[in-house]
CSV table of C-alpha atoms in Angstrom, one decimal:
chain,number,residue,atom,x,y,z
U,252,MET,CA,18.8,-24.2,-21.7
U,253,ARG,CA,15.4,-23.0,-21.3
U,254,SER,CA,14.5,-19.4,-22.1
U,255,LEU,CA,12.5,-17.2,-19.6
U,256,ASP,CA,9.1,-15.9,-20.6
U,257,LEU,CA,10.0,-12.2,-20.4
U,258,PRO,CA,6.2,-10.9,-19.9
U,259,LYS,CA,5.1,-13.6,-17.5
U,260,THR,CA,8.4,-13.0,-15.3
U,261,ARG,CA,7.9,-9.5,-15.3
U,262,VAL,CA,4.2,-9.9,-13.8
U,263,ALA,CA,5.4,-12.0,-11.5
U,264,VAL,CA,8.3,-9.7,-10.3
U,265,VAL,CA,6.1,-6.9,-10.1
U,266,ALA,CA,3.2,-9.0,-8.2
U,267,ALA,CA,6.1,-10.2,-5.9
U,268,ALA,CA,7.3,-6.6,-5.2
U,269,ARG,CA,3.7,-5.2,-4.5
U,270,PHE,CA,3.4,-8.0,-2.0
U,271,HIS,CA,6.4,-7.4,-0.3
U,272,LEU,CA,6.0,-3.7,-0.3
U,273,ARG,CA,2.6,-3.5,0.8
U,274,PRO,CA,3.5,-3.1,4.8
U,275,LEU,CA,5.7,0.1,3.7
U,276,ARG,CA,2.8,1.4,1.5
U,277,ARG,CA,0.3,0.9,4.3
U,278,ILE,CA,2.8,2.9,7.1
U,279,HIS,CA,3.5,5.6,4.1
U,280,LEU,CA,-0.5,5.8,3.8
U,281,ALA,CA,-1.1,6.1,7.6
U,282,ARG,CA,1.4,8.9,7.9
U,283,ARG,CA,-0.7,11.1,5.8
U,284,ALA,CA,-3.5,10.9,8.3
U,285,PRO,CA,-4.3,14.3,10.1
U,286,ASP,CA,-2.3,14.7,13.1
U,287,LEU,CA,-4.5,15.9,16.1
U,288,HIS,CA,-3.2,17.6,19.2
U,289,LEU,CA,-5.7,18.7,21.7
U,290,GLY,CA,-4.1,20.9,24.7
U,291,PRO,CA,-2.2,20.9,26.7
U,292,VAL,CA,-4.0,22.2,29.8
U,293,VAL,CA,-2.4,22.2,33.3
U,294,VAL,CA,-4.2,20.3,36.2
U,295,GLY,CA,-2.4,19.6,39.5
U,296,GLY,CA,0.8,20.9,38.0
U,297,HIS,CA,0.9,18.5,35.1
U,298,GLU,CA,0.3,19.0,31.5
U,299,VAL,CA,-2.8,16.9,30.3
U,300,ALA,CA,-3.2,16.6,26.3
U,301,LEU,CA,-5.0,14.3,23.8
U,302,ARG,CA,-2.9,13.6,20.5
U,303,SER,CA,-2.9,11.2,17.5
U,304,PRO,CA,-1.3,7.8,18.2
U,305,ARG,CA,2.2,7.2,17.1
U,306,LEU,CA,3.9,4.0,16.1
U,307,SER,CA,6.5,4.9,18.5
U,308,ASP,CA,4.1,4.6,21.2
U,309,ALA,CA,4.4,0.9,21.1
U,310,THR,CA,6.8,0.4,23.9
U,311,ALA,CA,5.1,2.6,26.5
U,312,TRP,CA,1.4,1.1,25.4
U,313,ARG,CA,2.9,-2.4,26.1
U,314,GLU,CA,4.5,-1.6,29.4
U,315,ILE,CA,1.5,-0.1,30.8
U,316,ARG,CA,-1.2,-2.5,29.6
U,317,LEU,CA,0.8,-5.5,31.0
U,318,ARG,CA,1.4,-3.8,34.4
U,319,ASP,CA,-2.2,-3.1,34.8
U,320,GLN,CA,-3.6,-6.5,33.4
U,321,ARG,CA,-5.5,-7.1,36.4
U,322,LEU,CA,-7.4,-3.8,36.1
U,323,ILE,CA,-7.8,-3.8,32.2
U,324,GLU,CA,-8.3,-7.5,31.1
U,325,PRO,CA,-11.8,-8.3,33.3
U,326,TYR,CA,-13.5,-5.5,31.1
U,327,TRP,CA,-11.6,-5.7,27.7
U,328,VAL,CA,-13.1,-7.6,24.5
U,329,SER,CA,-12.5,-11.4,24.9
U,330,SER,CA,-9.9,-13.1,22.8
U,331,ALA,CA,-8.4,-16.5,22.0
U,332,LEU,CA,-5.0,-15.0,22.6
U,333,ASN,CA,-3.4,-14.5,26.2
U,334,TRP,CA,-2.7,-11.1,27.3
U,335,PRO,CA,0.9,-10.7,26.6
U,336,GLU,CA,0.2,-12.3,22.9
U,337,ARG,CA,-2.2,-9.1,22.7
U,338,HIS,CA,0.3,-6.6,23.5
U,339,THR,CA,3.3,-7.1,21.2
U,340,GLU,CA,4.8,-4.2,19.1
U,341,THR,CA,3.3,-5.8,15.9
U,342,VAL,CA,-0.3,-5.7,17.5
U,343,TRP,CA,0.4,-2.0,18.2
U,344,VAL,CA,1.4,-1.3,14.8
U,345,ASP,CA,-1.3,-2.9,13.2
U,346,GLU,CA,-3.8,-1.3,15.7
U,347,CYS,CA,-2.2,2.1,15.0
U,348,LEU,CA,-2.4,1.6,11.2
U,349,GLN,CA,-6.1,0.5,11.1
U,350,SER,CA,-7.2,3.4,13.4
U,351,ARG,CA,-5.6,5.8,11.0
U,352,LYS,CA,-7.3,4.3,8.4
U,353,ALA,CA,-10.6,4.6,10.1
U,354,ALA,CA,-9.9,8.2,10.8
U,355,ARG,CA,-9.2,9.1,7.5
U,356,ALA,CA,-12.5,7.6,6.4
U,357,GLY,CA,-14.1,9.6,9.1
U,358,LEU,CA,-15.3,6.6,11.0
U,359,ALA,CA,-12.9,6.9,14.2
U,360,LEU,CA,-11.0,9.4,16.1
U,361,PRO,CA,-8.1,7.7,17.7
U,362,MET,CA,-6.4,9.6,20.5
U,363,VAL,CA,-3.5,9.1,23.1
U,364,VAL,CA,-3.4,10.8,26.5
U,365,GLU,CA,0.0,12.4,27.3
U,366,ILE,CA,0.8,13.6,30.5
U,367,ASP,CA,3.7,15.7,30.9
U,368,GLY,CA,4.5,14.3,27.4
U,369,ARG,CA,4.5,10.8,28.3
U,370,PHE,CA,1.7,8.1,26.9
U,371,ALA,CA,-0.9,7.4,29.6
U,372,GLY,CA,-3.6,5.8,28.0
U,373,GLN,CA,-6.1,6.0,25.0
U,374,CYS,CA,-9.3,8.0,24.4
U,375,ASN,CA,-10.9,6.8,21.1
U,376,LEU,CA,-14.2,7.8,19.4
U,377,GLU,CA,-15.4,4.7,17.2
U,378,ARG,CA,-18.5,4.0,15.1
U,379,ILE,CA,-18.7,7.7,14.2
U,380,ASP,CA,-22.0,8.3,12.2
U,381,VAL,CA,-22.1,11.5,10.3
U,382,ARG,CA,-25.7,10.9,9.4
U,383,THR,CA,-27.0,10.6,13.0
U,384,LYS,CA,-24.0,12.7,14.4
U,385,THR,CA,-23.1,10.1,17.0
U,386,ALA,CA,-20.2,8.2,18.2
U,387,GLU,CA,-18.9,5.5,21.0
U,388,LEU,CA,-16.3,6.5,23.2
U,389,GLY,CA,-13.6,4.2,24.9
U,390,ILE,CA,-11.2,5.2,27.5
U,391,TRP,CA,-8.3,3.7,29.6
U,392,LEU,CA,-5.9,5.0,31.7
U,393,ASP,CA,-2.4,4.3,33.4
U,394,ALA,CA,-3.6,3.4,37.1
U,395,ARG,CA,-0.9,5.7,38.0
U,396,VAL,CA,-2.5,8.8,37.1
U,397,THR,CA,-6.0,8.3,37.8
U,398,GLY,CA,-7.7,10.5,40.6
U,399,LYS,CA,-5.6,13.4,39.9
U,400,GLY,CA,-8.0,15.3,37.9
U,401,VAL,CA,-7.2,14.0,34.6
U,402,CYS,CA,-10.5,12.6,33.5
U,403,SER,CA,-12.1,16.2,34.1
U,404,VAL,CA,-9.5,17.6,31.7
U,405,LEU,CA,-10.0,14.9,29.0
U,406,GLY,CA,-13.8,15.5,29.4
U,407,VAL,CA,-13.3,19.3,28.9
U,408,LEU,CA,-11.0,18.8,25.7
U,409,LEU,CA,-13.1,16.1,24.3
U,410,ALA,CA,-16.4,17.7,24.6
U,411,ASP,CA,-15.2,20.9,23.1
U,412,TYR,CA,-13.7,19.4,20.1
U,413,VAL,CA,-16.3,16.5,19.4
U,414,PHE,CA,-19.4,18.8,19.9
U,415,GLY,CA,-17.8,22.0,18.8
U,416,THR,CA,-15.6,21.1,15.9
U,417,LEU,CA,-16.9,17.8,14.8
U,418,GLY,CA,-20.5,18.9,15.4
U,419,LEU,CA,-21.5,15.5,16.7
U,420,ARG,CA,-24.9,15.5,19.0
U,421,ARG,CA,-24.3,12.3,21.0
U,422,VAL,CA,-21.6,10.2,22.5
U,423,THR,CA,-22.2,7.0,24.3
U,424,ALA,CA,-20.0,4.7,26.4
U,425,PRO,CA,-21.0,1.1,27.2
U,426,ILE,CA,-19.5,-0.1,30.6
U,427,CYS,CA,-19.5,-3.4,32.5
U,428,VAL,CA,-21.8,-3.1,35.3
U,429,ASP,CA,-19.2,-3.8,37.9
U,430,ASN,CA,-16.8,-1.8,36.5
U,431,ALA,CA,-17.1,0.8,38.9
U,432,ALA,CA,-13.4,2.9,38.1
U,433,ALA,CA,-14.9,3.1,34.6
U,434,ALA,CA,-18.4,4.3,35.5
U,435,LYS,CA,-16.6,7.1,37.7
U,436,ARG,CA,-14.5,8.0,34.9
U,437,ALA,CA,-17.7,8.4,32.7
U,438,GLU,CA,-19.4,10.6,35.4
U,439,ARG,CA,-16.4,12.8,35.7
U,440,VAL,CA,-16.3,13.6,31.8
U,441,GLY,CA,-20.1,14.4,32.2
U,442,MET,CA,-21.9,11.5,31.0
U,443,ARG,CA,-25.1,10.1,32.4
U,444,ARG,CA,-26.2,6.5,33.2
U,445,GLU,CA,-29.1,5.7,30.8
U,446,GLY,CA,-29.7,2.0,31.6
U,447,THR,CA,-28.6,-1.5,31.4
U,448,MET,CA,-27.9,-3.6,28.4
U,449,ALA,CA,-28.3,-7.2,29.0
U,450,SER,CA,-25.6,-9.6,27.8
U,451,PHE,CA,-24.4,-6.8,25.6
U,452,LEU,CA,-20.5,-7.7,25.2
U,453,ASP,CA,-18.1,-10.7,25.9
U,454,VAL,CA,-15.4,-9.2,28.0
U,455,GLY,CA,-12.9,-10.8,30.4
U,456,GLY,CA,-14.1,-14.6,28.7
U,457,ARG,CA,-17.8,-14.1,29.4
U,458,ARG,CA,-20.7,-12.3,28.0
U,459,ARG,CA,-21.8,-9.7,30.7
U,460,ASP,CA,-24.4,-6.8,31.2
U,461,HIS,CA,-23.3,-3.3,30.4
U,462,ASP,CA,-24.7,0.2,31.6
U,463,MET,CA,-24.9,2.7,28.7
U,464,TRP,CA,-23.4,6.1,29.6
U,465,ALA,CA,-24.1,8.9,27.3
U,466,ILE,CA,-23.6,12.7,26.8
U,467,THR,CA,-25.2,15.0,24.2
U,468,SER,CA,-24.2,18.4,23.0
U,469,ASP,CA,-27.2,20.0,24.7
U,470,MET,CA,-26.0,18.3,27.9
U,471,TRP,CA,-22.6,19.8,27.4
U,472,ALA,CA,-24.0,23.3,26.7
U,473,GLN,CA,-26.4,23.5,29.6
U,474,ALA,CA,-23.3,22.6,32.0
U,475,SER,CA,-21.3,25.3,30.5
U,476,ASN,CA,-24.1,27.8,30.8
U,477,MET,CA,-24.5,26.9,34.2
U,478,GLY,CA,-20.7,27.9,34.9
U,479,ASP,CA,-17.3,27.0,33.8
U,480,PRO,CA,-17.0,23.1,33.8
U,481,ARG,CA,-13.4,23.3,34.3
U,482,PRO,CA,-12.2,22.3,37.9
U,483,ASP,CA,-10.6,25.1,39.8
U,484,ASN,CA,-7.4,23.4,39.6
U,485,ILE,CA,-7.1,23.4,36.1
U,486,GLN,CA,-4.9,26.3,34.1
U,487,HIS,CA,-4.6,27.5,30.2
């Protein structure tokens, strides 16, 4: 009977264990990411808040994204996968873990929109550059909650944290030229349209022009000095 080469076997066992335990290590490390919570603020009788994403958000995220596919997909980054394939629990978990990794590195600020304690969309800061003090904003909301003052609240919560706590100076958002709903949301959070970028992103299956929207710390300070930017129906 052939004897085992113990040193080599031990190496193989350790390597196999590390490989199979890698997903658990990723989850463990991700759980050490800072847990951010902004708000809640009451608007129109509803509590609106921003918080860090959770692995348990997968079901709600998938349900809303599938239901609002016709509103989101035409303006979302193109993929070879179909919409349901892009919205599995596995995809959410991977996205969640990757965003937490980026957050720990100071490159992103992933946030979930929460209304009355329920998942209602995402509000993510990406491409954070501490040298230039800039970042890019991406927002999508459950279609059932739009038009209720939610965007105004998000603008207040986000701007106070981004410009006050993080010390950023400029936040931008590229929006497809015919995405009127997103443009309206950008305006509601205090952004201004700066110009059009030709063939900027591949969304909905083809390359399309995008408008650049932006808000700066000076713009936010000026708006605040001219009066409280919070709508009248917002309570603290």
